[in-house]
N, CA, C and O of each residue as an XYZ file, in Angstrom:
844
protein
N      27.534    -11.315    -20.678
C      27.189     -9.486    -20.162
C      28.590     -8.789    -20.523
O      29.455     -9.294    -21.238
N      28.657     -7.479    -19.869
C      29.601     -6.275    -20.448
C      30.751     -6.707    -19.598
O      30.558     -7.185    -18.480
N      31.853     -6.560    -20.068
C      33.107     -6.559    -18.571
C      32.872     -5.641    -17.607
O      33.076     -5.850    -16.411
N      32.314     -4.296    -18.217
C      32.375     -3.753    -16.886
C      30.529     -3.400    -16.734
O      30.177     -2.409    -17.375
N      29.551     -4.045    -16.050
C      28.676     -4.296    -16.241
C      28.037     -3.015    -15.547
O      27.008     -2.528    -16.014
N      28.719     -2.424    -14.317
C      28.463     -1.419    -13.665
C      28.077      0.048    -14.709
O      27.204      0.904    -14.849
N      29.016     -0.257    -15.114
C      28.597      0.963    -16.850
C      26.995      0.874    -17.467
O      25.946      1.504    -17.605
N      27.683     -0.435    -17.723
C      26.330     -1.021    -18.955
C      24.976     -0.865    -18.233
O      23.992     -0.410    -18.816
N      24.961     -1.242    -16.994
C      23.742     -1.022    -16.298
C      22.875      0.531    -15.611
O      21.724      0.909    -15.392
N      24.273      1.041    -15.480
C      23.938      2.482    -15.365
C      23.488      3.550    -16.564
O      22.735      4.524    -16.570
N      24.260      2.938    -17.518
C      23.606      3.527    -18.652
C      22.193      3.302    -19.205
O      21.671      4.142    -19.938
N      21.370      1.790    -18.734
C      20.452      1.341    -19.488
C      19.470      1.931    -18.661
O      18.404      2.421    -19.034
N      20.059      1.820    -17.114
C      18.415      3.230    -16.432
C      18.401      4.545    -17.056
O      17.389      5.207    -17.283
N      19.584      4.866    -17.311
C      19.799      6.430    -17.570
C      19.028      6.306    -19.053
O      18.196      7.207    -19.151
N      19.074      5.427    -20.255
C      18.128      5.464    -21.023
C      16.342      5.400    -21.176
O      15.302      5.819    -21.685
N      17.229      4.248    -20.013
C      15.284      4.544    -19.943
C      14.360      5.069    -19.421
O      13.172      4.766    -19.535
N      14.898      6.024    -18.716
C      14.314      7.316    -17.800
C      14.255      8.464    -19.456
O      13.310      9.001    -20.034
N      15.451      8.440    -19.675
C      16.002      9.093    -20.669
C      14.530      9.451    -21.713
O      13.845     10.472    -21.762
N      14.417      8.184    -22.453
C      13.297      7.868    -23.309
C      11.827      8.062    -22.797
O      10.931      8.605    -23.444
N      11.718      7.554    -21.583
C      10.647      8.241    -21.128
C      10.153      9.546    -21.074
O       9.022      9.978    -21.296
N      11.240     10.130    -20.726
C      10.775     11.824    -20.556
C      10.273     12.569    -22.305
O       9.258     13.101    -22.755
N      11.939     12.136    -22.960
C      11.353     12.253    -24.128
C      10.402     11.787    -24.704
O       9.970     12.454    -25.644
N       9.935     10.900    -24.478
C       8.389     10.153    -25.646
C       7.946     10.835    -25.142
O       7.855     11.801    -25.899
N       7.031     11.327    -23.145
C       6.331     12.168    -22.677
C       6.646     13.737    -23.482
O       5.670     14.459    -23.687
N       7.699     14.096    -23.812
C       7.930     15.479    -24.255
C       7.348     15.988    -25.365
O       6.805     17.063    -25.621
N       7.722     14.336    -26.378
C       7.148     14.788    -27.304
C       5.783     14.999    -28.037
O       5.310     15.829    -28.813
N       5.256     13.510    -27.238
C       3.393     13.754    -27.086
C       3.356     14.595    -26.437
O       2.561     15.365    -26.977
N       3.732     15.058    -25.486
C       2.788     17.038    -24.759
C       3.180     17.929    -26.052
O       2.425     18.843    -26.386
N       4.387     17.654    -26.794
C       4.403     19.146    -27.911
C       3.542     18.712    -29.128
O       2.641     19.356    -29.666
N       3.940     17.675    -29.394
C       2.788     17.216    -31.013
C       1.233     17.747    -30.335
O       0.501     18.610    -30.822
N       1.008     16.991    -29.143
C      -0.765     17.554    -28.936
C      -0.579     19.119    -28.691
O      -1.531     19.807    -29.059
N       0.270     19.635    -28.248
C      -0.143     21.490    -28.427
C       0.155     21.961    -29.611
O      -0.230     23.086    -29.930
N       0.931     21.136    -30.510
C       0.741     21.897    -31.774
C      -0.412     21.316    -32.459
O      -0.703     21.848    -33.531
N      -1.148     20.312    -32.055
C      -2.167     20.080    -32.964
C      -3.043     20.943    -32.611
O      -3.487     21.785    -33.392
N      -3.522     20.795    -30.947
C      -4.185     22.004    -30.662
C      -4.139     23.764    -30.819
O      -5.098     24.535    -30.805
N      -2.958     24.019    -30.941
C      -3.174     25.066    -31.858
C      -3.307     25.504    -33.392
O      -3.482     26.667    -33.756
N      -3.212     24.531    -34.129
C      -3.799     24.318    -35.609
C      -5.546     24.613    -35.521
O      -6.282     25.198    -36.315
N      -5.855     23.908    -34.136
C      -7.081     23.447    -34.419
C      -7.634     22.155    -35.227
O      -8.738     22.112    -35.770
N      -6.766     21.203    -35.216
C      -6.666     19.505    -35.168
C      -6.962     18.830    -33.927
O      -6.575     19.199    -32.818
N      -7.794     17.644    -34.224
C      -8.134     16.959    -33.188
C      -6.927     16.442    -32.463
O      -6.398     15.536    -33.107
N      -6.258     16.744    -31.228
C      -5.243     15.952    -30.956
C      -5.398     14.604    -31.024
O      -6.490     14.060    -30.864
N      -4.235     13.939    -31.283
C      -4.122     12.739    -31.725
C      -3.347     11.554    -30.661
O      -2.319     10.940    -30.947
N      -4.142     11.422    -29.364
C      -3.584     10.639    -28.492
C      -2.642      9.276    -28.749
O      -1.880      8.897    -27.860
N      -2.732      8.667    -29.843
C      -1.363      7.655    -29.687
C      -1.370      7.078    -28.413
O      -2.079      7.240    -27.420
N      -0.341      6.314    -28.696
C       0.355      5.329    -27.118
C       0.850      6.340    -25.977
O       1.668      7.236    -26.185
N       0.192      6.052    -24.639
C       0.366      6.819    -23.596
C       2.068      6.463    -23.451
O       2.625      5.391    -23.686
N       2.708      7.842    -22.948
C       4.273      7.985    -22.647
C       4.797      6.573    -22.252
O       5.630      5.943    -22.903
N       4.049      6.050    -20.800
C       4.172      5.084    -20.008
C       4.605      3.472    -20.579
O       5.380      2.546    -20.336
N       3.312      3.952    -21.675
C       3.235      2.006    -22.779
C       4.645      2.327    -23.528
O       5.307      1.292    -23.451
N       5.081      2.923    -23.938
C       6.175      3.042    -24.793
C       7.488      1.315    -24.898
O       8.063      0.615    -25.732
N       7.323      1.442    -23.569
C       8.456      0.020    -23.385
C       7.671     -1.671    -23.169
O       8.108     -2.761    -22.798
N       6.521     -1.243    -23.554
C       6.069     -3.066    -23.398
C       6.254     -3.236    -24.632
O       6.889     -4.291    -24.647
N       6.122     -2.893    -25.743
C       6.745     -4.252    -26.827
C       8.322     -4.683    -26.845
O       8.422     -5.301    -27.905
N       9.305     -4.677    -26.364
C      10.365     -4.811    -25.502
C      10.299     -5.988    -24.845
O      11.283     -6.728    -24.874
N       8.969     -6.414    -24.045
C       8.564     -8.005    -24.098
C       8.222     -8.761    -25.222
O       7.885     -9.944    -25.182
N       8.318     -8.020    -26.294
C       7.612     -9.340    -27.130
C       8.957     -9.511    -27.937
O       8.889    -10.184    -28.965
N      10.290     -8.919    -27.540
C      11.612     -8.804    -28.287
C      11.670    -11.002    -28.470
O      11.173    -11.748    -27.627
N      12.247    -11.384    -29.495
C      12.233    -12.606    -29.449
C      13.525    -13.018    -28.469
O      14.600    -12.429    -28.361
N      12.869    -14.724    -27.515
C      13.564    -14.489    -26.338
C      15.408    -14.602    -26.709
O      16.012    -14.520    -25.640
N      16.481    -14.780    -28.031
C      17.642    -15.109    -27.854
C      17.805    -13.418    -27.662
O      18.828    -13.071    -27.071
N      16.927    -12.398    -28.092
C      17.528    -11.194    -28.364
C      17.797    -10.685    -26.638
O      18.729    -10.031    -26.170
N      16.604    -11.266    -25.969
C      16.373    -10.805    -24.611
C      17.323    -11.213    -24.045
O      17.856    -10.304    -23.408
N      18.062    -12.601    -23.906
C      19.444    -13.264    -23.288
C      20.083    -11.869    -23.183
O      20.336    -11.567    -22.017
N      20.381    -11.019    -24.021
C      21.636     -9.722    -24.224
C      21.051     -8.578    -23.525
O      21.756     -7.608    -23.806
N      19.877     -8.147    -22.568
C      19.204     -7.367    -22.010
C      19.297     -7.669    -20.761
O      19.684     -6.781    -20.000
N      19.005     -8.847    -20.281
C      18.605     -8.894    -18.689
C      20.008    -10.374    -18.830
O      20.515    -11.101    -19.684
N      20.101    -10.007    -16.904
C      20.382    -10.843    -16.945
C      20.281    -12.044    -16.590
O      19.094    -12.313    -16.405
N      21.252    -13.288    -16.322
C      21.151    -14.624    -16.111
C      19.907    -15.069    -15.097
O      19.124    -16.012    -15.213
N      20.007    -14.042    -14.055
C      18.758    -14.300    -12.792
C      18.279    -14.685    -13.361
O      18.040    -15.874    -13.574
N      17.802    -13.312    -14.049
C      15.883    -12.976    -14.352
C      15.841    -14.173    -15.962
O      14.709    -14.510    -16.311
N      17.066    -14.728    -16.824
C      16.522    -15.502    -17.755
C      15.970    -17.025    -16.910
O      15.124    -17.638    -17.561
N      16.304    -17.568    -15.765
C      16.301    -18.795    -15.147
C      15.106    -18.263    -14.168
O      14.485    -19.183    -13.635
N      14.833    -17.433    -13.958
C      13.724    -17.307    -13.034
C      12.742    -17.046    -13.880
O      11.694    -17.190    -13.251
N      12.514    -16.725    -15.024
C      11.528    -16.435    -15.996
C      11.127    -17.796    -16.782
O      10.044    -17.955    -17.345
N      12.122    -18.704    -16.731
C      11.864    -20.175    -17.098
C      11.176    -20.830    -15.962
O      10.265    -21.555    -16.360
N      11.361    -20.801    -14.299
C      11.202    -21.247    -13.333
C       9.580    -20.639    -13.508
O       8.743    -21.524    -13.329
N       9.067    -19.418    -13.795
C       7.483    -18.614    -13.744
C       6.756    -19.777    -14.467
O       5.824    -20.404    -13.965
N       7.352    -20.033    -15.873
C       6.399    -20.405    -17.350
C       6.211    -22.048    -16.550
O       5.117    -22.605    -16.641
N       7.418    -22.753    -15.754
C       7.195    -23.916    -15.329
C       6.268    -24.263    -14.796
O       5.420    -25.143    -14.941
N       6.616    -22.986    -13.707
C       5.155    -23.468    -12.583
C       3.943    -23.143    -12.695
O       3.091    -23.682    -11.989
N       3.595    -22.074    -13.724
C       2.616    -21.606    -14.780
C       2.169    -20.061    -13.635
O       1.133    -19.465    -13.340
N       3.144    -19.984    -13.408
C       3.069    -18.196    -12.802
C       2.278    -17.582    -13.630
O       1.071    -17.343    -13.596
N       3.172    -17.333    -14.444
C       3.917    -16.691    -15.861
C       3.373    -17.496    -17.616
O       3.939    -18.522    -17.995
N       2.638    -17.057    -18.179
C       2.714    -18.020    -19.265
C       3.532    -17.289    -20.737
O       3.515    -17.774    -21.868
N       4.511    -15.454    -20.115
C       5.113    -14.933    -20.738
C       5.761    -13.543    -20.734
O       5.113    -12.545    -20.417
N       6.911    -13.502    -21.053
C       7.473    -12.906    -20.673
C       6.574    -11.362    -19.866
O       6.564    -10.992    -18.692
N       5.892    -10.761    -21.136
C       5.129     -9.343    -20.810
C       4.041     -9.669    -19.357
O       3.759     -8.722    -18.623
N       3.524    -11.000    -19.076
C       2.983    -10.920    -17.721
C       3.816    -10.857    -16.594
O       3.345    -10.706    -15.467
N       4.928    -10.952    -16.794
C       5.466    -10.116    -15.213
C       5.164     -8.564    -15.229
O       5.137     -7.869    -14.213
N       4.898     -8.025    -16.765
C       4.105     -6.344    -15.953
C       2.516     -6.027    -15.659
O       1.956     -4.935    -15.755
N       1.821     -7.582    -15.184
C       0.640     -7.470    -14.599
C       0.666     -6.837    -13.299
O      -0.195     -6.007    -13.008
N       1.485     -7.127    -12.583
C       1.491     -6.594    -10.845
C       2.569     -7.944    -10.146
O       3.462     -8.641    -10.628
N       1.988     -7.852     -8.920
C       2.563     -8.424     -7.696
C       2.116    -10.094     -8.549
O       1.234    -10.440     -9.335
N       3.397    -10.853     -7.791
C       3.464    -12.383     -7.654
C       4.318    -13.303     -6.358
O       5.099    -12.713     -5.611
N       4.124    -14.375     -6.260
C       4.855    -14.814     -5.388
C       4.763    -16.536     -5.846
O       3.715    -17.032     -6.260
N       6.037    -17.307     -5.686
C       6.591    -18.428     -5.778
C       7.577    -19.120     -4.987
O       8.762    -18.790     -4.948
N       6.833    -20.533     -4.064
C       7.690    -20.748     -3.589
C       8.030    -22.227     -3.198
O       7.149    -22.965     -2.756
N       9.540    -22.715     -3.396
C       9.106    -24.116     -3.977
C      10.095    -25.118     -3.184
O      11.213    -24.798     -2.780
N       9.798    -25.742     -3.108
C       9.998    -27.132     -2.227
C      10.890    -28.372     -2.436
O      10.167    -29.298     -2.804
N      12.582    -28.870     -2.316
C      12.748    -30.261     -3.480
C      13.042    -31.047     -1.832
O      13.291    -30.515     -0.751
N      12.889    -32.504     -2.207
C      12.939    -33.293     -1.523
C      15.033    -33.240     -1.050
O      15.950    -33.323     -1.867
N      15.166    -33.067      0.601
C      16.278    -32.944      0.918
C      17.123    -31.990      1.227
O      18.205    -31.880      1.803
N      16.002    -31.031      0.455
C      16.433    -29.569      0.870
C      16.321    -28.780      1.807
O      15.173    -28.338      1.850
N      17.075    -28.321      2.718
C      16.561    -27.498      3.298
C      15.880    -26.180      4.015
O      15.273    -25.720      4.983
N      16.645    -25.904      2.403
C      16.090    -24.322      2.186
C      14.943    -24.563      1.288
O      14.682    -25.623      0.719
N      14.183    -23.268      1.220
C      12.962    -22.906      0.551
C      13.525    -22.056     -0.723
O      14.181    -21.074     -0.375
N      13.403    -22.231     -2.049
C      13.575    -21.282     -3.361
C      12.106    -20.698     -3.265
O      10.994    -21.226     -3.276
N      12.846    -18.550     -3.103
C      11.527    -18.134     -3.614
C      11.818    -17.354     -4.426
O      12.966    -17.005     -4.701
N      10.232    -16.756     -5.209
C      10.586    -15.968     -6.197
C       9.684    -15.147     -6.212
O       8.553    -15.609     -6.359
N       9.833    -13.631     -6.067
C       8.065    -12.889     -5.668
C       8.977    -11.409     -6.157
O      10.134    -11.005     -6.277
N       7.333    -10.895     -6.355
C       7.736     -9.485     -6.931
C       6.729     -8.505     -5.877
O       5.585     -8.917     -5.683
N       7.114     -7.378     -5.292
C       6.682     -6.661     -4.499
C       7.006     -5.047     -4.778
O       8.068     -4.429     -4.716
N       5.878     -4.694     -5.054
C       5.979     -3.108     -5.966
C       7.121     -3.440     -7.237
O       7.040     -4.167     -8.227
N       8.242     -2.525     -6.698
C       9.048     -2.579     -7.835
C      10.416     -3.255     -7.693
O      11.417     -3.046     -8.379
N      10.259     -4.149     -6.616
C      11.081     -5.083     -6.550
C      10.979     -6.648     -6.520
O       9.876     -7.161     -6.335
N      11.897     -7.283     -6.665
C      11.731     -8.317     -7.495
C      12.822     -9.431     -6.572
O      14.034     -9.251     -6.695
N      12.376    -10.416     -5.783
C      13.146    -10.895     -4.433
C      13.487    -12.383     -5.351
O      12.830    -12.442     -6.390
N      14.128    -13.203     -5.178
C      14.717    -14.371     -5.984
C      15.674    -14.620     -4.665
O      16.005    -13.743     -3.867
N      16.103    -16.236     -4.604
C      16.605    -16.706     -3.198
C      16.472    -17.536     -2.578
O      15.342    -18.005     -2.718
N      17.248    -18.206     -1.667
C      16.903    -19.617     -1.279
C      16.364    -18.834      0.377
O      17.049    -17.854      0.667
N      15.672    -19.056      1.015
C      15.154    -19.194      2.977
C      15.474    -20.488      3.424
O      15.242    -21.576      2.897
N      16.072    -20.189      4.533
C      15.516    -21.502      5.681
C      14.894    -20.448      6.582
O      15.006    -19.222      6.557
N      14.056    -21.433      7.563
C      12.775    -20.993      7.952
C      13.021    -21.807      9.359
O      12.795    -22.989      9.618
N      13.646    -20.601     10.299
C      13.804    -21.168     11.658
C      12.656    -20.447     12.640
O      12.351    -19.255     12.612
N      12.235    -21.226     13.299
C      10.500    -20.672     14.137
C       9.778    -19.985     13.179
O       9.528    -18.797     13.384
N       9.256    -20.739     11.775
C       8.882    -19.838     11.154
C       9.541    -18.725     10.630
O       9.059    -18.433      9.536
N      10.416    -18.015     10.959
C      10.785    -16.634     10.664
C      12.055    -16.858      9.121
O      13.217    -17.191      9.354
N      11.548    -16.603      7.620
C      12.458    -16.887      7.300
C      13.715    -15.423      7.243
O      13.569    -14.212      7.404
N      15.120    -16.437      6.882
C      16.145    -16.248      6.249
C      16.598    -16.024      5.504
O      16.538    -17.012      4.772
N      17.429    -14.860      4.785
C      17.940    -15.233      3.553
C      19.564    -15.625      3.474
O      20.523    -14.990      3.913
N      19.535    -16.639      2.902
C      20.841    -17.546      2.526
C      20.941    -17.827      0.958
O      20.613    -18.977      0.666
N      21.178    -17.330      0.299
C      20.966    -15.799      0.104
C      19.971    -15.583     -0.154
O      19.128    -16.464     -0.318
N      19.692    -14.053     -0.301
C      18.691    -13.624     -1.605
C      19.140    -12.423     -2.431
O      20.047    -11.601     -2.298
N      18.495    -12.553     -3.035
C      18.746    -11.198     -4.546
C      17.310    -10.472     -4.818
O      16.289    -10.853     -5.392
N      17.726     -9.087     -4.061
C      16.742     -8.276     -4.181
C      16.712     -7.024     -5.951
O      17.386     -5.997     -5.878
N      16.275     -7.179     -6.695
C      16.315     -6.606     -8.058
C      15.363     -5.626     -8.204
O      14.232     -5.897     -7.800
N      15.691     -3.897     -8.983
C      14.693     -3.196     -9.406
C      13.996     -3.180    -10.378
O      14.684     -2.874    -11.352
N      12.658     -3.403    -10.714
C      12.402     -4.065    -11.819
C      11.505     -2.843    -12.330
O      10.808     -2.229    -11.522
N      11.537     -2.474    -13.785
C      11.710     -1.043    -14.523
C      11.264     -1.831    -15.631
O      12.100     -2.622    -16.068
N      10.015     -1.799    -16.255
C       9.398     -2.191    -17.917
C       9.493     -3.376    -17.722
O       8.773     -3.730    -18.656
N       9.794     -4.271    -17.273
C      10.183     -5.833    -17.361
C      11.322     -5.834    -17.346
O      11.586     -7.009    -17.603
N      12.466     -5.192    -17.187
C      13.607     -5.767    -16.869
C      14.281     -5.605    -15.820
O      13.709     -4.686    -15.233
N      15.588     -6.097    -14.914
C      15.969     -6.142    -13.741
C      17.113     -5.991    -13.278
O      18.011     -6.786    -13.553
N      17.293     -4.964    -12.505
C      18.631     -4.559    -12.525
C      19.299     -4.618    -10.281
O      18.677     -4.511     -9.224
N      20.259     -4.761    -10.510
C      20.922     -4.483     -9.160
C      20.185     -4.037     -7.688
O      19.442     -3.059     -7.773
N      20.265     -4.390     -6.937
C      19.644     -3.509     -6.110
C      20.904     -3.934     -4.633
O      21.823     -3.207     -4.258
N      20.480     -5.460     -4.002
C      21.197     -5.560     -2.694
C      21.382     -6.806     -2.816
O      21.006     -7.131     -3.942
N      21.998     -8.200     -1.901
C      22.265     -9.120     -2.076
C      21.607     -9.258     -0.929
O      21.441     -8.074     -0.637
N      21.128     -9.858     -0.098
C      20.332    -10.372      1.693
C      20.942    -11.542      1.914
O      20.262    -12.432      1.404
N      22.317    -12.147      2.658
C      22.442    -12.830      3.809
C      22.194    -13.052      5.285
O      21.462    -12.464      6.082
N      22.694    -13.672      5.362
C      22.309    -14.748      7.145
C      23.011    -12.829      7.946
O      22.397    -11.762      7.931
N      23.921    -13.016      8.317
C      24.393    -11.714      8.577
C      25.110    -10.532      7.729
O      25.834     -9.749      8.343
N      24.973    -10.424      6.697
C      25.074     -9.157      5.774
C      24.399     -8.999      4.650
O      23.870     -9.806      3.885
N      24.491     -7.851      4.655
C      23.998     -7.567      3.133
C      25.171     -6.605      2.413
O      25.940     -5.789      2.921
N      24.944     -7.156      0.633
C      25.932     -6.047     -0.172
C      24.909     -5.212     -0.862
O      24.032     -5.692     -1.580
N      25.069     -3.835     -0.594
C      23.571     -2.752     -1.465
C      24.947     -2.563     -2.799
O      26.135     -2.239     -2.807
N      23.780     -3.039     -3.926
C      24.232     -2.193     -4.749
C      23.983     -0.718     -5.656
O      24.602      0.164     -6.251
N      22.567     -1.172     -5.276
C      22.103      0.210     -5.799
C      21.210      0.982     -4.529
O      21.077      0.214     -3.576
N      20.643      2.185     -4.338
C      20.053      2.811     -3.212
C      19.646      3.893     -3.275
O      20.233      4.773     -3.905
N      18.113      4.146     -2.382
C      17.744      5.364     -2.648
C      18.104      6.530     -1.590
O      18.209      6.460     -0.365
N      18.266      7.678     -2.509
C      18.437      8.572     -1.327
C      17.160      9.522     -0.700
O      17.036      9.806      0.491
N      16.333      9.900     -1.694
C      15.309     10.407     -2.210
C      13.935      9.395     -1.964
O      14.066      8.286     -1.446
N      12.822      9.844     -2.335
C      11.372      9.661     -1.732
C      11.668      7.913     -3.104
O      12.158      8.040     -4.226
N      11.199      6.550     -2.498
C      11.120      5.548     -3.640
C      10.666      5.790     -4.480
O       9.670      6.512     -4.437
N      11.359      5.120     -6.153
C      10.898      5.701     -7.186
C      11.365      7.348     -7.582
O      10.872      7.971     -8.522
N      12.099      7.724     -6.931
C      12.475      9.329     -7.577
C      13.764      8.778     -8.339
O      14.723      8.813     -7.568
N      14.013      8.418     -9.251
C      15.590      7.805     -9.863
C      16.343      9.293     -9.863
O      17.552      9.239    -10.088
N      15.818     10.514     -9.656
C      17.054     11.848     -8.928
C      18.056     11.274     -8.153
O      19.219     11.642     -8.322
N      17.658     10.065     -6.977
C      17.925     10.519     -6.296
C      18.248      8.593     -6.232
O      18.074      7.995     -5.170
N      18.619      8.006     -7.243
C      19.125      6.756     -6.956
C      20.830      6.586     -7.197
O      21.487      6.981     -8.160
N      21.312      5.832     -5.933
C      22.569      5.971     -6.028
C      23.456      5.002     -6.291
O      22.972      3.997     -5.772
N      24.863      4.615     -6.990
C      24.937      3.043     -7.577
C      26.225      2.996     -7.148
O      27.159      3.764     -7.377
N      26.137      1.580     -6.220
C      27.663      1.567     -6.146
C      28.554      0.473     -6.897
O      28.255     -0.721     -6.864
N      29.490      0.888     -7.466
C      30.389      0.084     -8.992
C      30.811     -0.708     -8.352
O      30.723     -1.651     -9.138
N      31.211     -1.087     -7.527
C      31.786     -2.346     -7.192
C      31.033     -3.831     -6.609
O      31.226     -5.045     -6.678
N      29.991     -2.798     -5.960
C      29.383     -3.863     -5.481
C      28.535     -4.824     -6.322
O      28.352     -6.040     -6.263
N      27.932     -3.534     -7.389
C      26.910     -4.246     -9.125
C      27.898     -5.193     -9.589
O      27.512     -5.960    -10.471
N      29.035     -5.298     -9.204
C      30.234     -5.721    -10.144
C      29.821     -6.888     -9.460
O      29.367     -7.839    -10.097
N      29.947     -6.920     -8.062
C      30.280     -8.112     -6.911
C      28.564     -8.862     -7.515
O      28.659     -9.817     -8.285
N      27.464     -8.493     -7.217
C      26.330     -8.587     -7.609
C      26.284     -9.653     -9.229
O      25.817    -10.780     -9.394
N      26.668     -9.133     -9.777
C      26.685     -9.328    -11.259
C      27.151    -10.860    -11.297
O      26.373    -11.705    -11.743
N      28.586    -11.264    -10.768
C      29.569    -12.559    -10.100
C      28.414    -13.524     -9.412
O      28.189    -14.711     -9.647
N      27.791    -12.678     -8.535
C      27.233    -13.702     -7.093
C      25.919    -14.059     -8.431
O      26.082    -15.095     -9.077
N      24.898    -13.316     -8.705
C      24.130    -13.741     -9.446
C      24.089    -14.717    -10.646
O      23.238    -15.461    -11.134
N      25.551    -14.349    -10.946
C      25.399    -15.759    -12.415
C      25.446    -16.804    -11.833
O      24.729    -17.744    -12.176
N      26.334    -16.884    -10.778
C      26.660    -18.497    -10.076
C      25.463    -18.957     -9.715
O      25.126    -20.106     -9.999
N      24.763    -18.212     -9.120
C      23.124    -18.778     -8.354
C      22.475    -19.183     -9.723
O      21.969    -20.304     -9.768
N      22.432    -18.381    -10.864
C      21.295    -18.889    -11.622
C      22.285    -20.219    -12.455
O      21.898    -21.126    -13.193
N      22.958    -20.048    -12.220
C      23.886    -21.536    -12.541
C      23.543    -23.178    -11.763
O      23.605    -24.331    -12.190
N      23.232    -22.673    -10.662
C      23.327    -23.311     -9.671
C      21.610    -24.213     -9.491
O      21.217    -25.378     -9.550
N      21.058    -22.980     -9.275
C      19.660    -23.643     -9.541
C      19.252    -23.995    -10.546
O      18.442    -24.919    -10.617
N      19.700    -23.361    -11.576
C      19.129    -24.426    -13.177
C      19.828    -25.595    -12.787
O      19.007    -26.410    -12.367
N      21.035    -26.053    -12.740
C      21.524    -27.317    -12.501
C      20.761    -28.270    -11.227
O      20.941    -29.475    -11.053
N      19.996    -27.492    -10.522
C      19.851    -28.304     -8.755
C      18.047    -28.677     -9.732
O      17.222    -29.352     -9.116
N      17.724    -28.208    -11.037
C      16.776    -28.416    -11.564
C      15.288    -28.494    -10.937
O      14.514    -29.450    -10.967
N      15.077    -26.996    -10.260
C      14.295    -26.757     -9.803
C      12.923    -26.515    -10.594
O      12.118    -25.732    -10.089
N      12.659    -27.049    -11.624
C      11.458    -27.166    -12.293
C      10.734    -28.842    -12.899
O       9.758    -29.209    -13.553
N      11.812    -29.417    -12.264
C      11.629    -31.142    -12.482
C      10.363    -31.569    -11.890
O       9.625    -30.844    -11.222
N      10.192    -32.624    -12.141
C       9.018    -33.119    -10.955
C       8.723    -33.460     -9.979
O       7.662    -33.936     -9.575
N      10.209    -33.117     -9.204
C       9.836    -33.641     -7.729
C       9.646    -32.503     -7.180
O       9.332    -32.593     -5.994
N       9.724    -31.354     -7.635
C       9.638    -30.213     -6.896
C       8.291    -29.736     -6.251
O       7.455    -29.489     -7.120
N       7.964    -29.591     -5.310
C       6.950    -29.157     -4.430
C       6.497    -27.606     -4.453
O       7.133    -26.807     -3.765
N       5.248    -27.110     -5.350
C       4.905    -25.808     -4.785
C       4.070    -25.690     -3.603
O       2.968    -26.204     -3.408
N       4.987    -24.681     -2.585
C       4.409    -24.753     -1.312
C       3.413    -23.289     -1.834
O       2.235    -23.573     -1.616
N       3.474    -22.545     -2.148
C       2.829    -21.419     -2.446
C       2.517    -20.929     -3.553
O       3.208    -21.726     -4.188
N       2.010    -20.219     -4.441
C       1.727    -19.357     -5.337
C       0.980    -18.517     -5.415
O      -0.157    -18.574     -4.947
N       1.410    -17.654     -5.962
C       0.131    -16.417     -5.901
C       0.690    -15.741     -7.516
O       1.831    -15.440     -7.866
N      -0.569    -15.664     -8.247
C      -0.317    -15.211     -9.842
C      -0.582    -13.759     -9.689
O      -0.903    -13.227     -8.626
N      -0.421    -13.138    -10.863
C      -0.243    -11.647    -11.293
C      -1.402    -11.208    -11.830
O      -1.836    -11.691    -12.876
N      -2.055    -10.192    -11.132
C      -2.964     -9.810    -11.508
C      -3.107     -8.576    -12.562
O      -2.620     -7.559    -12.066
N      -3.690     -8.339    -14.017
C      -3.620     -7.485    -14.537
C      -4.263     -6.076    -14.045
O      -4.136     -5.065    -14.736
């Protein structure tokens, strides 16, 4: 990843929004021109689908686009048959809870709305306690830092001050994005070394994404 990830991530988010807006404007302009000339409008590809082909990029190329924690999460989701390929991440919400022998904590990977959760949870009186849990914003199958949830504190890397999903009001905290980057990288290495795709891993709960 880049030496200054907060710049790269911020630019990536801007690029996504800009591409979507440009795609929509171009689509609308061409439709208007065709209607004025008396031609049947060519519907083409809807603007919201412009980035779906990004999911078909070869794995080695995608590694340069996504965080290490997403790379490891995708491998675990495939290993436990939650998804078959990266584009399945676009199908909707999913949930995976894993348990290993001699591990007190459970590893949870989930997507709810536009948020992805990846982390360890301890359960005290059936109440899940994050220790730690990484929360990411999912946009077109690419995950961006939001916050790190821990037992007694929370590190916020980005947050909304407007309506949820209104990216004009998304604020980024550069120093916390940098901390998120380093922490997620260490976490990804750790869970891969622990072998959460091994034969001794128990799938406690699993919900598949739906079209």
